[in-house]
Coordinates of C-alpha atoms in Angstrom, one line a residue:
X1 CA 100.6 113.8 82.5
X2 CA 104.5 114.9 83.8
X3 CA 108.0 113.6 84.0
X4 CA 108.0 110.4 86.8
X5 CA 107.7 111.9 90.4
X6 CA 105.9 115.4 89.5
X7 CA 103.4 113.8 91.8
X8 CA 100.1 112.8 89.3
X9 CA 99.4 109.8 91.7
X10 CA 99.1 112.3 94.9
X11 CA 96.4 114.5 92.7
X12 CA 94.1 111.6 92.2
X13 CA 94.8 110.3 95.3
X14 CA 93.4 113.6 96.9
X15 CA 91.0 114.3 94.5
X16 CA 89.3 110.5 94.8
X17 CA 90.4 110.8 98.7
X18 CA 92.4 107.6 98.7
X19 CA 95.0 108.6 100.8
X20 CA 98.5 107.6 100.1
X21 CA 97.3 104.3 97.7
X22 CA 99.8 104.2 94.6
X23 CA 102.2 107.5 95.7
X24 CA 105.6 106.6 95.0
X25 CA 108.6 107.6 97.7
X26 CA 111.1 106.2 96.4
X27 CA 113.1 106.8 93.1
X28 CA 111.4 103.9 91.3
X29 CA 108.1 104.5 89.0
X30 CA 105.2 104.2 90.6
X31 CA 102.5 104.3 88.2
X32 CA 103.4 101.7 85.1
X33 CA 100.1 101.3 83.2
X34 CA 97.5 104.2 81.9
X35 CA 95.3 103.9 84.8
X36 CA 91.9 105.8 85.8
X37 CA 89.4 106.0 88.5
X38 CA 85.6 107.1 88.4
X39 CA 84.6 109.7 91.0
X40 CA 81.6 112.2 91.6
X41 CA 82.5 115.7 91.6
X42 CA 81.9 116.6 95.1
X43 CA 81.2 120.6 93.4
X44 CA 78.5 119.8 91.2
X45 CA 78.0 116.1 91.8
X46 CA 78.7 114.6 88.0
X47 CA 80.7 111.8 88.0
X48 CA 84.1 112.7 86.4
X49 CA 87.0 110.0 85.3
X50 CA 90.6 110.7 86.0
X51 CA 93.6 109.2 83.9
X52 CA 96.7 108.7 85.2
X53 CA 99.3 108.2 82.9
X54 CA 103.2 106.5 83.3
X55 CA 106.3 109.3 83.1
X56 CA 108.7 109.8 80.6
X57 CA 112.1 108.6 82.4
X58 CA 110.4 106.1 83.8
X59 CA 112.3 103.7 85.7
X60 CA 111.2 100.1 84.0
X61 CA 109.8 101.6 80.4
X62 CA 111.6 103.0 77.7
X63 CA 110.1 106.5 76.4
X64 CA 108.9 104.9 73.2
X65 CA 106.9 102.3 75.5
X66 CA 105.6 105.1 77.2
X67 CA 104.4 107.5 74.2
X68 CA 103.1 104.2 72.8
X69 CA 100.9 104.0 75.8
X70 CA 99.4 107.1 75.8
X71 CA 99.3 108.0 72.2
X72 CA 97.1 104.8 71.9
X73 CA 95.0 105.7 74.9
X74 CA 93.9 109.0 73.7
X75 CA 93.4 107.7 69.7
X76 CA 91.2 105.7 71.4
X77 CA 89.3 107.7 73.8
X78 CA 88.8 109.9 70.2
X79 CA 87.4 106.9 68.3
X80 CA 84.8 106.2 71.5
X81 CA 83.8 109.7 71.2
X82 CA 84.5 110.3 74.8
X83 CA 84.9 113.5 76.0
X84 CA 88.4 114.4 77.0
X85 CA 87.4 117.8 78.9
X86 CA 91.1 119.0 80.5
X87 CA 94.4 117.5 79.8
X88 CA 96.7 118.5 83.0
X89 CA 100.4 117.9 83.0
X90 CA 102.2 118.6 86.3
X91 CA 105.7 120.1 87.0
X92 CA 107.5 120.4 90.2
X93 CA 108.2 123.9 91.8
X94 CA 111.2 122.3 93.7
X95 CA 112.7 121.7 90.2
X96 CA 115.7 124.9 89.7
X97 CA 116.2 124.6 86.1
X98 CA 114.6 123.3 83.4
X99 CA 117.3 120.0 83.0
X100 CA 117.1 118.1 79.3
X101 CA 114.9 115.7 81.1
X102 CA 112.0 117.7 82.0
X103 CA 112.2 119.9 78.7
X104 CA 111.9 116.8 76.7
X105 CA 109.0 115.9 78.7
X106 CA 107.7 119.1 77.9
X107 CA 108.3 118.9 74.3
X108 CA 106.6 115.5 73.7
X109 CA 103.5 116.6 75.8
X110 CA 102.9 119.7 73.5
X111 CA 104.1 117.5 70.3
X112 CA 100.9 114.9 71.8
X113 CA 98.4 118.0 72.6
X114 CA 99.7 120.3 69.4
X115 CA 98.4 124.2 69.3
X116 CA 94.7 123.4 68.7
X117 CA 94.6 121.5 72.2
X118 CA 95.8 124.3 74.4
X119 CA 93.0 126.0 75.5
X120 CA 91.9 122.6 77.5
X121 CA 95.0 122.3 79.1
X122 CA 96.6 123.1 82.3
X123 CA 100.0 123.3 83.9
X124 CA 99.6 122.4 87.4
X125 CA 102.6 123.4 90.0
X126 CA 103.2 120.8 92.6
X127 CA 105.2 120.6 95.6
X128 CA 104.4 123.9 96.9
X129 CA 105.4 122.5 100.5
X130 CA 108.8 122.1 99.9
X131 CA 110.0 125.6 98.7
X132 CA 109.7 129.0 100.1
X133 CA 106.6 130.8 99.2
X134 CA 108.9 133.7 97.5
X135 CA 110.9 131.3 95.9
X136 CA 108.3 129.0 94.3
X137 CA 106.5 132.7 93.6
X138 CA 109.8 133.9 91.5
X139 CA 110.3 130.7 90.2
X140 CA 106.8 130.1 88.8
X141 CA 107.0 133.5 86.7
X142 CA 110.2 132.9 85.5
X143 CA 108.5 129.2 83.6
X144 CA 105.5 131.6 82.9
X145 CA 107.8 133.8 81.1
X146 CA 110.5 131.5 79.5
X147 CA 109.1 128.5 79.6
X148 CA 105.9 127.8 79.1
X149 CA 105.1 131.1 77.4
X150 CA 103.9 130.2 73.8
X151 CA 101.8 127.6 75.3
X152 CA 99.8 130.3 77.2
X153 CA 100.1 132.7 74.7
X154 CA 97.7 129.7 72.4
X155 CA 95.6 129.4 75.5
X156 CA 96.9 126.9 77.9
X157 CA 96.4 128.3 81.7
X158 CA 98.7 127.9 85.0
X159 CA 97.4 127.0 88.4
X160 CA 98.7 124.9 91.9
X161 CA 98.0 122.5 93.7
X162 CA 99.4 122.6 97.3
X163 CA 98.4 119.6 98.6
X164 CA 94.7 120.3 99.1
X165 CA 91.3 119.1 97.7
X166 CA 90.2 122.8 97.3
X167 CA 93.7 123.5 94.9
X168 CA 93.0 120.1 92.9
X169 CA 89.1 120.6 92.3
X170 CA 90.0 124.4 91.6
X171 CA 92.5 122.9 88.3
X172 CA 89.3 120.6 87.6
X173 CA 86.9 123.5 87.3
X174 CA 89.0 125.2 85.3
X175 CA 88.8 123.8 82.2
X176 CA 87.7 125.1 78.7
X177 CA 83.9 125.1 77.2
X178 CA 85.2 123.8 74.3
X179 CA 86.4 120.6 73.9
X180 CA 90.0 120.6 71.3
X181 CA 90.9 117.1 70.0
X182 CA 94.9 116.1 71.1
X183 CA 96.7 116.7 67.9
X184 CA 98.2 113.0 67.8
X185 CA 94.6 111.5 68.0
X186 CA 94.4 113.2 65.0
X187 CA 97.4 112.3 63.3
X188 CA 96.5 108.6 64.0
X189 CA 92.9 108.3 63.7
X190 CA 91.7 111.1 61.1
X191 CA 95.2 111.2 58.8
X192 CA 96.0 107.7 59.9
X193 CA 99.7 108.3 60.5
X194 CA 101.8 106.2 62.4
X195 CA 102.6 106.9 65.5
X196 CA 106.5 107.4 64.5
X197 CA 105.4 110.1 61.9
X198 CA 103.2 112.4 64.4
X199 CA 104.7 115.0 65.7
X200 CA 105.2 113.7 69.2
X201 CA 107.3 110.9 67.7
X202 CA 109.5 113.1 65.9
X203 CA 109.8 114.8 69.1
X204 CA 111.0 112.0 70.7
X205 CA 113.0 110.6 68.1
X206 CA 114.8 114.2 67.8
X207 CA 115.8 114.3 71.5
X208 CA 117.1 110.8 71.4
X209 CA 119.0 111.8 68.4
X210 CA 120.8 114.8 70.4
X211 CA 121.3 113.0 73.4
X212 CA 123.0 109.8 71.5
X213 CA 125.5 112.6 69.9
X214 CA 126.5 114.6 73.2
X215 CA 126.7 111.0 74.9
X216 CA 129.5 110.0 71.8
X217 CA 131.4 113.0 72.1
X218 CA 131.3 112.2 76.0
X219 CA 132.7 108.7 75.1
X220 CA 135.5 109.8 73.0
X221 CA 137.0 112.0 75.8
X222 CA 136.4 109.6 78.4
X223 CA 138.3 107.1 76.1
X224 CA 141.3 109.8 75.8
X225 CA 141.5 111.0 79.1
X226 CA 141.5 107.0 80.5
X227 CA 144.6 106.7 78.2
X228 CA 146.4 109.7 79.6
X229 CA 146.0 109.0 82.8
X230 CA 149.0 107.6 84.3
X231 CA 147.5 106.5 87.9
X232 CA 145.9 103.2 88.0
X233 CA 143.1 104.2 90.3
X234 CA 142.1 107.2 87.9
X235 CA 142.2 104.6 85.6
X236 CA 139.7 102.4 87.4
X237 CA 137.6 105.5 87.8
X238 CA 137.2 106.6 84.3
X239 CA 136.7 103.2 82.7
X240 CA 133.3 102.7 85.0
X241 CA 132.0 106.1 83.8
X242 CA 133.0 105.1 80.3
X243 CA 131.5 101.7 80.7
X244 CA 128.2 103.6 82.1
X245 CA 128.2 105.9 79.3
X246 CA 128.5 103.5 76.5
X247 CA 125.6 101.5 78.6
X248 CA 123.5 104.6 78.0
X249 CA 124.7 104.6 74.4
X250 CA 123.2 101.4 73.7
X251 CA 119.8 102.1 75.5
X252 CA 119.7 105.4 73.4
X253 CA 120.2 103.7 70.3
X254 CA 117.5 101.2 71.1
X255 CA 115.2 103.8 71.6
X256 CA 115.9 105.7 68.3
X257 CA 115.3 102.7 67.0
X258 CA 112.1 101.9 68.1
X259 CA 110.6 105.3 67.6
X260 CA 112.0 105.1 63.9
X261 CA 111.1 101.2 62.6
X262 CA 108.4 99.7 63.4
X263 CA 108.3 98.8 67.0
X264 CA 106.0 101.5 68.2
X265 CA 103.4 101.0 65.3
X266 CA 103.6 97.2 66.6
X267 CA 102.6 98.2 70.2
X268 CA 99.8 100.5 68.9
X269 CA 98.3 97.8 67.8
X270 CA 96.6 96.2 70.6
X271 CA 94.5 98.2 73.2
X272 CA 96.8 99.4 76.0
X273 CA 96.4 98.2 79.7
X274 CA 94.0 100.5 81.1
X275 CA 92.9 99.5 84.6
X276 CA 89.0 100.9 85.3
X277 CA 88.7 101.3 89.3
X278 CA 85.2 101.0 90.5
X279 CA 83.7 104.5 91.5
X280 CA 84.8 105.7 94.9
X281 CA 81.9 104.5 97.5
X282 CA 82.0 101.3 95.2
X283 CA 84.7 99.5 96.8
X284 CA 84.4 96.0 98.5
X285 CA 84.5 96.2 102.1
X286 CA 87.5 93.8 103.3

């Protein structure tokens, strides 16, 4: 899991070695649809299953669409008694502050794995290529410290990947004995909440909440500076920003909305779209 672009393709991708297939370069989404892929560990030979899950932000889903998704794909990994061994949620080292975004993204992901979960999860640094090796270093302790520090503190572990198939079966290995169940598998399945009453959803619902108010009071003095301004081209200027604003108004409220009513308890209903790949060696030959 990770905010849209973290680069949760490019692990599977390396891990499977499937090259580029699926790695978005653009600023679009790549990956749309909980997807997952069968391989044999090539460490100790048992055949593994990696989940690749959509991004919050992403660029054709709303976030409600997207907790939706994966809240439903891991109630029902729980109910099928499969074994969910390491839960790995990716951040870029190229990232210089922690932006609203990403610590939304953040928040949801510990609301969806809650305390008990920890130990089987692992933060996984990406984009190691891109920064100075003394800048990534500083930066990496600083998010140990500030950051991501009660989560470690309740037994959730750090480690890179750079790129490499050594790095990305290192975060695989390193998983706990003991297998937590997510918190909002839980919530859903065992208390039979829905999934706007878990604590991921009041996550969400909170964030979406805050950013509708600041994006109101950004309204109101877009509206009172465009009437103060006395040249026509400042004018022009301000009303787009306003009109782009109060666009982001509306998709805000539609999202609080959903998470709120129910529209995500609607989607949870059916099974998500979960494409199974055939196990790598598998493939048809063209």
């Amino acid at each position: 899991m990770g905010p849209t672009g973290a680069g949760k393709t490019t692990f599977i991708n390396c891990v499977a070695n499937r090259g580029g297939d699926g790695v978005g370069h653009s600023i679009t989404s790549c990956t749309s649809k909980v997807e997952s892929i069968k391989i044999e560990n090539p460490i100790h030979g048992r055949n593994i299953t990696l989940v690749d899950t959509p991004g919050f932000d992403d660029t054709y889903k709303s976030d409600a669409e997207i907790l939706a998704m994966i809240a439903d794909f891991l109630a029902q990994t729980y109910r099928n008694k499969l074994r969910l061994d390491t839960i790995i949620y990716l951040h870029r080292i190229t990232d210089k502050r922690m932006s609203g975004s990403l610590m939304k993204n953040l928040k949801v992901f510990a609301g969806l794995c809650g305390i008990q979960s920890m130990p089987n999860v692992t933060i996984v640094t990406t984009m190691w290529d891109e920064v100075r090796p003394e800048a990534g270093e500083i930066r990496e302790e600083e998010l140990k410290r500030m950051i991501w520090f009660d989560m470690i503190e309740r037994g959730c572990r750090v480690r890179r990947f750079e790129n490499t198939l050594d790095s990305a079966l290192k975060v695989l290995e390193n998983h706990s004995t003991t297998v937590n169940i997510p918190l909002i598998a839980n919530e859903m399945v065992d208390k039979r909440k829905k999934l706007k009453a878990t604590a991921a959803g009041n996550e969400l619902a909170n964030d979406l909440k805050s950013e509708l108010k600041k994006r109101k009071e950004a309204s109101r003095m877009l509206q009172e500076r465009t009437k103060k301004a006395k040249n026509e081209g400042a004018k022009e200027v301000l009303g787009r920003e306003l009109a782009e604003n109060d666009q982001t108004i509306r998709k805000a409220k539609e999202q609080h909305t959903a998470v709120r009513r129910n529209f995500l308890d609607r989607m949870f209903g059916p099974k998500p779209e979960i494409t199974l790949v055939p196990k790598v060696g598998e493939m048809p030959q063209n």
